């Protein structure tokens, strides 16, 4: 542990800011240690509910996660996770900004007591006079959303400015700091909740901060037609977004209207014909993302409309025209606006974490839908008359036949975006309104999560983890299409991939390419089927085999044979439960005694959407939900509180962001193997598992509900 005796100095402040940061008059000892044991010992500066600042002769790098031990003058001590948000060095001293990552309720009130009650020599309740409604001791406050270092620094600076301009008390400032930096609340909402201003006066309250009008971007949407005013890279790096043009002047929003380089840039780009507006940084980021995406599509639409109006090599044809001429299709697909449009769609899909892009022609328009966290969301519409050009462009990229429109086709293409390589699998389907295109996006070299990070509960992990290290046997994964089976199995393979085993995958098609692993892709036209590849594979000295799917008896027989002859084999089956996977093998025609001898484990999996951490809130369980929990899900004691997402820009107002997996794990021991070999039906197998405390998918999902990770409706959607 590195330590230092530090003489704390007043940190350097911006010119004109004469405010002392030693306003608390509360000194506490802080000992910070990271996972490696490196740390700093010193005194806090500017201790508040969001975090604290301190100086030392030793430095911790920005981004380091650590544990802070804080010792109060009265003898109380708390230990809490923290993160170094920023670090500044000057004249041999290192100043740090430290953010509290997850304060418990006890720690939170210990801090409140140290910062306010002891300094004021008053009881804690009298300091706040019951006004701190968002910090309830019953734990019902909404959980924090993680702020980026940029956002953290921005709101810290902005709240200090609010304190200065509107003469807030220290208690009011810290309530703002805690609500914004720790709980992730919206600043405008918190100002109203704390009654620092009223709804009618909110705009003028915020306008006073910088002397320019405040603009609510949730009400006023930027015009894509003026997006070219500020280059996209500058808009995101300097938090500037053009809004619209009014009477010859441009309305431009900035997160910091005092940013002189930013103002100079706006002045230069507008020839000094502009009016500034003040907006919050996260609102500007969302608006910039929307406006530049819309601008790209708007530009394509505008050029397409122009091309439609005149004759020329890129003229688009009426909706009813049946385009069959190869050269015409190529000219349509090579049109600059079409290229821009298709590229923009693919970029947007990657940025939005979409797994699939759907282009669906209707009688008068084209729907563009992204599959986000397993659910389709309509993102926008396209003009109907560009269908032939868009479809042809995608087909050319995917090496498909652009003249064949009445027969389904498959293709693929590769693209690089933000330093990552992606494979896009394209499928076309003829419909009554034209060809529908579906594009699946797969990262080529993803960083696979560990089994624990994928979502295994502690109990299921302890059951399943030893199975993947068996020297031989068959492990089956079951679930519907899109339930994450392949991703989890590749995580298993990655976990045992240490360079000492010959690992081969047989897939249709290959989903992920992992360095050091042999991948075989099926091609029935060339005779590469699951059975033929498996027979050949068994002659190449494999240790671990992954078969993408068991579809027929021949493949199943070969898989069982491989597991019985000293190989560890992973595969998948499309069944609803883990126990049904066992009986499915029997139904296919595999000898039950061979199944019992080769099978070591079966896992059932579903993907369940997680509550968005940016807008997560708790609520009292209503009677209707309690009835559902009791009568349908058979939960004896319904939790008093559940969690949900209010809906925000991060989750597209759905209340969900990201997915986790829920599981049921069947470990085949001697008793269960005897039942399987004897041909026991699914009921007998289920009864055997129940006696051992088997946790099924529904029970695992309910545990996630109670833990606040997901919602009741999501549990019902996935498991009922």
XYZ file of C-alpha atoms in Angstrom:
720
model
C 0.000 0.000 0.000
C 1.461 3.329 -1.038
C 0.775 6.065 1.443
C 1.723 9.681 1.971
C 1.483 12.396 4.556
C -0.125 15.154 2.576
C -0.437 18.848 3.203
C -3.705 19.608 1.493
C -3.655 22.663 -0.686
C -6.504 24.605 -2.151
C -6.976 23.174 -5.676
C -6.462 25.518 -8.613
C -9.700 27.128 -9.758
C -10.842 28.705 -12.977
C -10.274 32.456 -13.301
C -13.077 34.402 -11.716
C -14.188 31.517 -9.498
C -13.198 32.701 -6.025
C -15.338 30.184 -4.222
C -13.425 28.036 -1.740
C -13.978 24.319 -1.923
C -13.310 23.978 1.822
C -16.846 24.979 2.665
C -17.814 21.795 4.524
C -15.517 22.361 7.506
C -15.659 18.581 7.887
C -12.351 16.732 7.588
C -12.373 12.958 7.263
C -9.596 10.463 6.711
C -9.848 8.507 3.460
C -7.889 5.409 2.486
C -8.395 4.287 -1.126
C -7.129 0.928 -2.387
C -7.617 -0.706 -5.780
C -7.613 -4.426 -6.550
C -3.804 -4.531 -6.804
C -3.315 -2.948 -3.401
C -2.163 0.388 -4.804
C -3.682 3.285 -2.951
C -3.606 6.726 -1.440
C -4.023 7.864 2.149
C -5.189 11.425 2.692
C -7.899 13.851 3.773
C -11.019 14.599 1.785
C -11.805 17.906 0.151
C -15.341 18.978 -0.689
C -17.001 15.854 0.689
C -20.544 15.520 -0.614
C -23.136 12.898 -1.447
C -21.854 12.382 -4.991
C -18.245 11.888 -3.971
C -15.264 13.944 -2.872
C -11.984 15.488 -3.989
C -8.571 15.098 -2.435
C -4.917 15.787 -3.192
C -1.913 13.522 -2.751
C 1.682 13.066 -3.805
C 0.627 9.679 -5.214
C -1.755 9.363 -8.153
C -4.481 6.931 -9.152
C -5.353 6.922 -12.847
C -8.758 8.061 -14.056
C -11.107 5.114 -14.470
C -9.647 3.067 -11.613
C -12.274 1.303 -9.508
C -11.403 0.948 -5.857
C -12.674 0.673 -2.292
C -12.676 3.792 -0.137
C -12.421 3.494 3.628
C -13.792 6.699 5.161
C -13.291 7.349 8.870
C -15.427 10.005 10.544
C -14.430 12.059 13.557
C -16.923 10.272 15.781
C -15.270 6.924 15.121
C -17.721 5.620 12.511
C -16.175 4.036 9.421
C -17.683 3.061 6.087
C -16.230 1.082 3.192
C -17.799 1.737 -0.199
C -16.949 1.206 -3.892
C -15.653 4.320 -5.657
C -14.306 5.274 -9.058
C -11.629 7.789 -9.978
C -13.440 10.038 -12.435
C -10.625 12.441 -13.171
C -7.070 13.158 -12.082
C -5.109 16.397 -12.439
C -1.413 16.873 -11.671
C 0.175 20.199 -10.815
C 3.492 21.051 -9.152
C 4.054 17.607 -7.676
C 0.515 17.199 -6.320
C -2.209 15.009 -7.761
C -5.823 16.092 -7.446
C -8.513 13.450 -7.894
C -12.253 13.461 -8.417
C -13.788 10.459 -6.663
C -17.317 9.238 -7.324
C -19.309 6.987 -5.005
C -20.410 3.987 -7.079
C -22.956 2.286 -4.827
C -23.733 3.707 -1.408
C -25.811 1.568 0.916
C -28.561 3.291 2.870
C -26.523 3.054 6.091
C -23.469 4.568 4.386
C -25.600 7.283 2.826
C -26.994 8.446 6.145
C -23.588 8.205 7.814
C -22.312 10.651 5.203
C -25.299 12.926 5.674
C -24.721 12.911 9.390
C -21.014 13.730 9.008
C -21.458 16.431 6.384
C -24.420 18.255 7.882
C -25.691 17.206 11.278
C -22.368 17.277 13.143
C -21.190 20.427 11.383
C -24.449 22.179 12.253
C -24.676 20.494 15.670
C -28.265 19.525 14.861
C -30.130 16.248 14.538
C -30.059 14.898 10.994
C -33.837 15.089 10.574
C -33.901 18.789 11.432
C -31.214 19.614 8.878
C -33.338 18.419 5.983
C -36.726 18.943 7.618
C -38.086 15.829 5.901
C -37.562 17.289 2.444
C -35.185 14.639 1.168
C -37.918 12.449 -0.243
C -35.707 10.646 -2.728
C -33.476 9.199 0.006
C -35.857 6.854 1.738
C -34.517 4.564 4.441
C -36.725 1.748 3.199
C -34.575 1.460 0.096
C -37.335 2.464 -2.285
C -35.315 5.077 -4.120
C -34.556 4.461 -7.766
C -31.148 2.999 -8.481
C -28.332 5.028 -9.967
C -27.585 5.150 -13.653
C -23.925 5.217 -14.437
C -22.713 8.611 -15.626
C -19.736 8.754 -17.935
C -16.724 10.751 -16.715
C -17.633 13.491 -19.207
C -21.211 13.717 -17.930
C -20.065 13.538 -14.318
C -17.676 16.468 -14.774
C -20.275 18.420 -16.743
C -23.045 18.137 -14.141
C -20.636 18.778 -11.285
C -19.644 22.052 -12.957
C -23.243 22.922 -13.849
C -24.547 22.343 -10.315
C -21.769 24.527 -8.932
C -22.920 27.242 -11.325
C -26.532 26.833 -10.198
C -25.355 27.150 -6.603
C -23.503 30.380 -7.420
C -26.130 32.025 -9.657
C -29.162 31.091 -7.543
C -27.484 31.232 -4.103
C -28.235 27.675 -3.034
C -27.471 26.517 0.467
C -24.885 23.801 1.000
C -27.645 21.320 1.783
C -29.491 22.163 -1.438
C -26.302 21.812 -3.474
C -25.570 18.390 -2.061
C -29.129 17.256 -2.591
C -28.677 18.187 -6.260
C -25.284 16.481 -6.417
C -26.639 13.311 -4.880
C -29.760 13.207 -7.058
C -27.884 13.799 -10.307
C -24.495 12.145 -9.790
C -25.538 9.282 -7.529
C -29.168 8.529 -8.376
C -29.023 9.537 -12.029
C -32.087 11.775 -11.844
C -32.828 14.398 -14.478
C -31.646 17.849 -13.405
C -34.796 19.670 -14.496
C -37.019 17.170 -12.658
C -34.923 17.468 -9.509
C -35.070 21.267 -9.546
C -38.860 21.015 -9.609
C -38.990 18.262 -6.971
C -36.836 20.329 -4.623
C -39.080 23.338 -5.325
C -36.103 25.480 -6.293
C -38.288 26.791 -9.090
C -41.703 26.155 -10.571
C -42.647 24.574 -13.870
C -43.678 27.956 -15.293
C -40.366 29.552 -14.287
C -38.056 26.629 -15.092
C -36.946 28.009 -18.466
C -36.027 31.411 -17.048
C -34.320 29.752 -14.040
C -32.037 27.803 -16.382
C -31.620 30.706 -18.801
C -30.127 32.789 -15.982
C -27.181 30.397 -15.728
C -25.561 31.581 -18.948
C -27.630 34.546 -20.029
C -29.070 32.719 -23.058
C -32.523 31.091 -23.425
C -32.917 27.477 -22.314
C -34.307 25.078 -24.938
C -36.097 21.844 -24.055
C -35.062 19.433 -26.807
C -37.718 16.919 -25.826
C -40.255 19.462 -27.122
C -38.308 21.239 -29.875
C -36.810 18.818 -32.378
C -33.837 19.882 -34.544
C -34.402 20.305 -38.272
C -32.320 17.836 -40.283
C -32.143 20.393 -43.095
C -29.638 22.517 -41.118
C -27.468 19.633 -39.896
C -24.740 20.482 -42.415
C -24.113 23.736 -40.556
C -21.926 21.974 -37.953
C -19.788 18.940 -38.942
C -20.959 15.787 -37.182
C -17.597 15.109 -35.513
C -17.499 18.625 -34.049
C -21.099 18.414 -32.887
C -20.323 15.348 -30.768
C -16.898 16.447 -29.540
C -17.991 19.960 -28.515
C -21.666 19.295 -27.722
C -23.107 21.703 -30.256
C -26.167 20.981 -32.385
C -27.902 23.200 -34.965
C -31.650 23.448 -34.335
C -33.299 25.418 -37.139
C -33.164 28.572 -39.243
C -35.517 31.449 -38.424
C -35.614 34.779 -40.267
C -32.152 34.320 -41.700
C -30.571 33.357 -38.360
C -29.517 29.935 -37.163
C -30.646 28.689 -33.762
C -27.756 26.686 -32.274
C -27.781 24.775 -28.968
C -24.724 24.353 -26.739
C -24.249 22.476 -23.485
C -21.865 25.212 -22.321
C -22.584 28.616 -23.881
C -19.419 29.955 -22.204
C -17.265 27.674 -24.357
C -15.478 30.384 -26.373
C -13.890 28.080 -29.008
C -17.319 26.574 -29.603
C -18.929 29.984 -29.964
C -16.190 31.094 -32.355
C -16.807 28.019 -34.484
C -20.548 28.702 -34.616
C -19.873 32.330 -35.505
C -17.569 31.263 -38.329
C -19.957 28.649 -39.729
C -22.979 30.971 -39.624
C -21.127 34.151 -40.657
C -22.154 35.585 -37.300
C -25.857 35.029 -38.015
C -26.851 32.888 -35.037
C -28.653 32.805 -31.721
C -27.499 30.533 -28.903
C -29.630 28.268 -26.772
C -28.601 26.394 -23.627
C -29.380 22.644 -23.407
C -28.197 19.815 -21.160
C -25.355 17.681 -22.483
C -27.286 14.397 -22.672
C -30.162 16.099 -24.511
C -27.701 17.543 -27.026
C -26.032 14.164 -27.549
C -29.353 12.478 -28.276
C -30.494 15.328 -30.519
C -27.200 15.266 -32.431
C -27.458 11.522 -32.910
C -31.014 11.823 -34.195
C -30.440 14.863 -36.391
C -27.336 13.554 -38.168
C -28.920 10.179 -38.778
C -32.042 11.907 -40.070
C -29.902 14.290 -42.121
C -28.244 11.406 -43.928
C -31.609 9.873 -44.732
C -33.117 13.280 -45.505
C -30.286 13.965 -47.934
C -30.876 10.640 -49.625
C -34.612 11.299 -49.881
C -34.018 14.780 -51.269
C -31.596 13.571 -53.927
C -33.895 10.688 -54.800
C -36.841 13.031 -55.227
C -34.690 15.218 -57.446
C -33.562 12.224 -59.477
C -37.142 11.053 -59.879
C -38.167 14.375 -61.348
C -35.645 14.344 -64.197
C -34.503 11.847 -66.742
C -30.975 10.575 -66.460
C -28.828 7.570 -65.688
C -30.046 7.424 -62.071
C -33.746 7.959 -62.705
C -35.965 5.953 -60.350
C -39.037 4.249 -61.701
C -42.664 4.402 -60.561
C -43.764 1.994 -57.874
C -45.645 -0.272 -60.269
C -42.737 -0.652 -62.698
C -41.330 -4.188 -62.794
C -37.565 -3.677 -63.017
C -35.900 -6.632 -64.736
C -33.156 -5.010 -66.798
C -29.788 -5.758 -65.206
C -28.174 -2.470 -66.202
C -31.106 -0.462 -64.843
C -30.877 -2.244 -61.503
C -27.154 -1.597 -61.318
C -27.627 2.103 -62.058
C -30.278 2.331 -59.362
C -28.099 0.591 -56.781
C -25.045 2.704 -57.633
C -26.870 6.014 -57.163
C -25.064 8.134 -54.568
C -28.164 8.678 -52.386
C -28.878 4.937 -52.351
C -25.316 4.159 -51.266
C -25.542 6.807 -48.539
C -28.897 5.487 -47.380
C -27.832 1.839 -47.110
C -24.592 2.752 -45.349
C -26.519 4.934 -42.903
C -28.972 2.141 -42.112
C -26.178 -0.311 -41.329
C -24.286 2.223 -39.193
C -27.424 3.094 -37.267
C -28.179 -0.575 -36.648
C -24.727 -1.146 -35.145
C -24.939 1.998 -33.010
C -28.361 0.971 -31.686
C -27.150 -2.583 -30.814
C -29.621 -4.098 -33.291
C -29.329 -7.813 -33.990
C -31.434 -7.627 -37.165
C -32.570 -5.020 -39.693
C -35.919 -5.534 -41.450
C -36.811 -3.689 -44.665
C -40.485 -4.401 -45.253
C -42.223 -3.044 -48.380
C -45.855 -2.018 -48.037
C -48.246 -0.709 -50.681
C -47.199 2.936 -50.180
C -43.995 2.926 -48.085
C -41.120 0.845 -46.728
C -40.909 0.083 -43.013
C -37.437 0.022 -41.463
C -37.417 -1.966 -38.227
C -34.562 -2.897 -35.892
C -34.636 -5.828 -33.494
C -33.408 -4.449 -30.177
C -33.096 -6.775 -27.189
C -35.207 -9.355 -28.992
C -38.115 -7.032 -29.862
C -38.748 -5.259 -33.189
C -38.956 -1.452 -33.153
C -39.955 0.652 -36.147
C -37.188 3.199 -36.665
C -38.421 5.056 -39.747
C -40.081 4.733 -43.161
C -38.596 5.119 -46.647
C -40.181 6.261 -49.926
C -41.764 3.331 -51.737
C -40.184 4.262 -55.076
C -36.617 3.554 -53.887
C -37.291 -0.110 -53.082
C -35.628 -1.498 -56.224
C -32.524 0.631 -55.686
C -32.130 -0.231 -51.986
C -32.726 -3.961 -52.505
C -30.327 -4.079 -55.449
C -27.644 -2.224 -53.494
C -27.844 -4.685 -50.602
C -27.899 -7.669 -52.974
C -24.803 -6.484 -54.809
C -22.952 -6.018 -51.520
C -24.040 -9.508 -50.410
C -23.116 -11.116 -53.772
C -26.691 -12.088 -54.542
C -28.380 -12.173 -57.963
C -30.120 -8.815 -58.431
C -32.216 -10.092 -61.354
C -33.847 -12.865 -59.297
C -36.695 -11.344 -57.303
C -39.312 -14.096 -57.048
C -37.165 -16.696 -55.274
C -35.690 -16.368 -51.750
C -31.937 -15.814 -51.638
C -29.194 -15.701 -49.011
C -25.952 -13.773 -49.003
C -23.418 -12.132 -46.739
C -21.100 -9.162 -46.594
C -18.503 -7.747 -44.233
C -18.045 -4.233 -42.919
C -15.848 -2.426 -40.413
C -17.246 0.231 -38.113
C -15.630 1.958 -35.142
C -12.681 -0.430 -35.273
C -14.833 -3.569 -35.177
C -15.459 -6.098 -37.950
C -19.010 -7.251 -38.604
C -20.532 -9.939 -40.770
C -23.953 -9.112 -42.193
C -26.104 -12.044 -43.305
C -28.731 -11.080 -45.821
C -31.942 -12.955 -46.623
C -34.504 -11.902 -49.226
C -38.121 -12.996 -49.302
C -40.613 -12.180 -52.082
C -43.849 -10.650 -50.753
C -46.926 -9.267 -52.495
C -45.495 -5.727 -52.183
C -41.966 -6.592 -53.281
C -38.855 -8.153 -51.828
C -38.423 -8.042 -48.076
C -34.826 -7.900 -46.857
C -33.621 -9.044 -43.439
C -30.024 -8.401 -42.403
C -28.549 -10.100 -39.337
C -25.534 -8.364 -37.796
C -22.799 -10.406 -36.129
C -19.534 -9.142 -34.714
C -16.743 -11.243 -36.198
C -14.365 -11.316 -33.256
C -16.479 -10.578 -30.203
C -15.208 -10.615 -26.663
C -17.249 -13.399 -25.108
C -18.556 -12.947 -21.612
C -17.622 -15.361 -18.878
C -20.247 -17.867 -17.791
C -20.942 -15.831 -14.663
C -21.331 -12.623 -16.653
C -23.757 -14.299 -19.054
C -26.284 -14.560 -16.256
C -25.920 -17.898 -14.482
C -27.162 -17.766 -10.930
C -24.710 -18.915 -8.286
C -26.488 -22.251 -7.916
C -26.753 -22.935 -11.658
C -23.143 -21.909 -12.199
C -21.945 -24.362 -9.550
C -23.950 -27.099 -11.275
C -22.924 -26.321 -14.845
C -19.305 -25.105 -14.657
C -17.809 -28.527 -13.750
C -19.598 -30.167 -16.698
C -17.670 -28.263 -19.376
C -14.388 -29.569 -17.962
C -15.373 -33.220 -18.226
C -12.982 -35.230 -20.450
C -15.882 -36.687 -22.443
C -19.652 -36.754 -22.677
C -22.455 -34.820 -24.359
C -23.789 -31.445 -23.164
C -26.984 -30.173 -24.773
C -28.347 -26.634 -24.843
C -32.011 -26.136 -25.629
C -34.317 -23.240 -26.322
C -36.072 -21.500 -29.213
C -34.301 -19.590 -31.975
C -32.745 -16.403 -30.655
C -32.460 -17.556 -27.047
C -28.681 -17.130 -26.919
C -27.707 -20.800 -27.109
C -24.783 -20.319 -29.482
C -23.418 -17.322 -27.580
C -23.406 -19.238 -24.298
C -21.846 -22.343 -25.841
C -19.074 -20.255 -27.374
C -18.500 -18.748 -23.938
C -18.106 -22.317 -22.665
C -15.650 -23.147 -25.440
C -13.721 -19.942 -24.823
C -13.462 -20.826 -21.131
C -11.845 -24.204 -21.828
C -9.805 -22.996 -24.812
C -6.263 -22.921 -23.435
C -4.365 -24.167 -26.477
C -3.981 -27.738 -25.247
C -7.082 -29.213 -26.926
C -8.155 -29.710 -30.543
C -11.490 -27.881 -30.718
C -13.653 -27.998 -33.858
C -17.064 -26.498 -34.560
C -19.507 -27.665 -37.228
C -22.079 -24.984 -38.010
C -24.648 -23.863 -40.564
C -23.448 -21.172 -40.956
C -20.400 -20.326 -38.811
C -21.492 -17.605 -36.374
C -18.292 -16.607 -34.584
C -14.665 -17.034 -35.578
C -12.345 -17.727 -32.650
C -8.597 -17.780 -33.121
C -7.114 -21.217 -32.460
C -10.387 -23.073 -33.088
C -11.252 -24.988 -36.271
C -14.539 -23.910 -37.851
C -16.326 -25.999 -40.490
C -19.273 -24.524 -42.383
C -21.875 -26.818 -43.899
C -22.556 -26.754 -47.632
C -25.114 -29.390 -48.656
C -24.567 -28.611 -52.372
C -20.999 -29.833 -51.966
C -21.903 -32.740 -49.724
C -20.925 -31.055 -46.465
C -23.760 -32.051 -44.123
C -23.705 -32.622 -40.372
C -23.330 -36.434 -40.713
C -20.603 -36.340 -43.393
C -18.576 -33.686 -41.570
C -18.918 -35.482 -38.211
C -17.682 -38.771 -39.691
C -14.659 -37.050 -41.147
C -14.101 -35.016 -37.994
C -13.852 -38.096 -35.782
C -10.793 -39.141 -37.811
C -8.941 -35.856 -37.091
C -8.141 -36.449 -33.409
C -10.637 -33.958 -31.888
C -10.877 -33.291 -28.158
C -13.880 -30.955 -28.120
C -16.619 -30.847 -30.768
C -19.381 -28.292 -31.158
C -22.253 -29.330 -33.432
C -24.469 -26.373 -34.274
C -27.718 -28.336 -34.083
C -28.947 -31.921 -33.856
C -31.646 -32.144 -36.525
C -31.988 -35.827 -37.396
C -31.277 -39.337 -36.186
C -28.048 -39.744 -38.145
C -26.537 -36.605 -36.615
C -27.794 -37.609 -33.153
C -26.301 -41.115 -33.448
C -22.937 -39.707 -34.491
C -22.998 -37.160 -31.651
C -23.707 -39.889 -29.091
C -20.966 -42.054 -30.600
C -18.478 -39.183 -30.347
C -19.383 -38.598 -26.691
C -18.969 -42.301 -25.908
C -15.544 -42.537 -27.545
C -13.674 -40.005 -25.433
C -14.779 -36.655 -26.842
C -16.532 -33.730 -25.166
C -19.414 -32.721 -27.433
C -21.623 -29.634 -27.254
C -24.790 -29.240 -29.289
C -28.244 -27.634 -29.334
C -31.824 -28.798 -29.646
C -34.983 -26.793 -30.281
C -37.082 -27.825 -27.274
C -38.907 -25.775 -24.667
C -37.359 -27.372 -21.567
C -34.193 -29.202 -20.627
C -36.070 -32.402 -19.798
C -37.841 -32.356 -23.171
C -34.418 -32.400 -24.837
C -33.801 -35.857 -23.386
C -37.084 -37.283 -24.637
C -36.593 -35.572 -28.024
C -33.463 -37.671 -28.613
C -35.503 -40.796 -27.903
C -38.242 -39.612 -30.275
C -35.636 -39.029 -33.002
C -34.685 -42.695 -32.682
C -31.525 -42.738 -30.587
C -31.174 -45.758 -28.311
C -32.179 -44.719 -24.772
C -29.358 -46.704 -23.175
C -26.798 -44.830 -25.293
C -28.333 -41.496 -24.295
C -28.089 -42.419 -20.619
C -24.462 -43.459 -21.051
C -23.312 -40.395 -23.013
C -25.335 -37.446 -21.694
C -23.741 -35.501 -18.828
C -25.901 -32.377 -18.725
C -28.693 -30.358 -20.337
C -29.277 -26.616 -20.033
C -32.447 -24.751 -20.945
C -32.070 -21.043 -21.638
C -34.112 -17.937 -22.422
C -33.085 -14.310 -22.827
C -34.901 -11.847 -20.611
C -34.818 -8.072 -21.012
C -33.268 -6.062 -18.192
C -34.720 -2.918 -16.674
C -32.944 0.144 -18.048
C -30.486 1.375 -15.416
C -30.803 4.956 -16.674
C -34.503 5.227 -15.820
C -34.956 2.462 -13.245
C -37.414 3.067 -10.426
C -39.129 1.054 -7.723
C -42.860 0.915 -7.106
C -45.178 -0.723 -4.628
C -46.464 -4.037 -5.953
C -50.115 -3.449 -6.968
C -52.791 -6.010 -6.023
C -53.181 -7.118 -9.654
C -49.481 -8.015 -9.900
C -49.645 -9.778 -6.548
C -52.483 -11.936 -7.902
C -50.455 -12.824 -11.009
C -47.448 -13.730 -8.872
C -49.539 -15.869 -6.576
C -52.029 -17.506 -8.947
C -50.031 -17.892 -12.171
C -46.382 -17.898 -11.135
C -47.085 -19.625 -7.796
C -45.042 -17.213 -5.677
C -46.252 -17.629 -2.105
C -45.064 -14.268 -0.797
C -45.146 -11.491 -3.370
C -42.398 -8.868 -2.910
C -43.566 -5.532 -1.527
C -41.703 -3.649 -4.235
C -40.927 -4.302 -7.881
C -38.849 -2.390 -10.415
C -39.501 -0.926 -13.834
C -38.052 1.563 -16.294
C -39.819 4.877 -16.785
C -38.574 5.096 -20.365
C -35.785 7.369 -21.564
C -33.656 8.184 -24.587
C -31.212 5.357 -23.842
C -33.892 2.654 -24.041
C -36.106 4.279 -26.713
C -38.759 4.810 -24.039
C -39.231 1.046 -23.599
C -37.899 0.833 -20.030
C -35.527 -1.993 -21.036
C -31.855 -1.942 -21.979
C -29.842 -5.089 -22.614
C -30.662 -8.717 -21.896
C -29.572 -11.406 -19.497
C -30.116 -15.140 -19.625
C -32.165 -17.338 -17.317
C -31.460 -21.049 -17.064
C -32.457 -24.460 -15.867
C -29.670 -26.998 -15.444
C -30.065 -30.776 -15.458
C -26.997 -32.713 -14.302
C -27.202 -36.349 -15.364
C -25.982 -38.443 -12.433
C -26.185 -42.208 -11.998
C -29.826 -42.265 -10.882
C -31.022 -40.042 -13.720
C -28.875 -41.966 -16.221
C -30.600 -45.203 -15.141
C -34.027 -43.632 -15.671
C -33.030 -42.365 -19.115
C -31.584 -45.747 -20.109
C -34.797 -47.422 -18.970
C -36.819 -45.194 -21.307
C -38.564 -43.137 -18.598
C -40.968 -40.495 -19.881
C -40.636 -36.753 -19.257
C -42.936 -36.841 -16.209
C -40.820 -39.460 -14.461
C -37.673 -37.506 -15.254
C -39.272 -34.274 -13.989
C -40.371 -35.954 -10.748
C -36.825 -37.183 -10.194
C -35.430 -33.682 -10.714
C -38.052 -32.048 -8.483
C -37.030 -34.258 -5.564
C -33.518 -32.837 -5.888
C -34.623 -29.222 -5.739
C -34.548 -28.595 -9.487
C -34.866 -24.858 -10.327
C -36.690 -24.409 -13.616
C -36.629 -21.443 -15.991
C -39.602 -19.762 -14.360
C -38.122 -19.954 -10.874
C -34.832 -18.514 -12.131
C -36.684 -15.678 -13.888
C -38.707 -14.915 -10.751
C -35.491 -14.616 -8.748
C -34.350 -11.957 -11.258
C -37.681 -10.179 -10.835
C -37.324 -10.061 -7.062
C -33.716 -8.852 -7.426
C -34.946 -5.911 -9.505
C -33.246 -6.980 -12.739
C -36.406 -7.387 -14.815
C -40.173 -6.850 -14.778
C -43.194 -9.018 -14.162
C -44.421 -8.613 -17.741
C -41.047 -9.799 -19.027
C -41.136 -12.882 -16.788
C -44.613 -13.650 -18.112
C -43.526 -13.129 -21.730
C -40.549 -15.451 -21.468
C -41.759 -18.254 -19.211
C -45.549 -18.545 -19.465
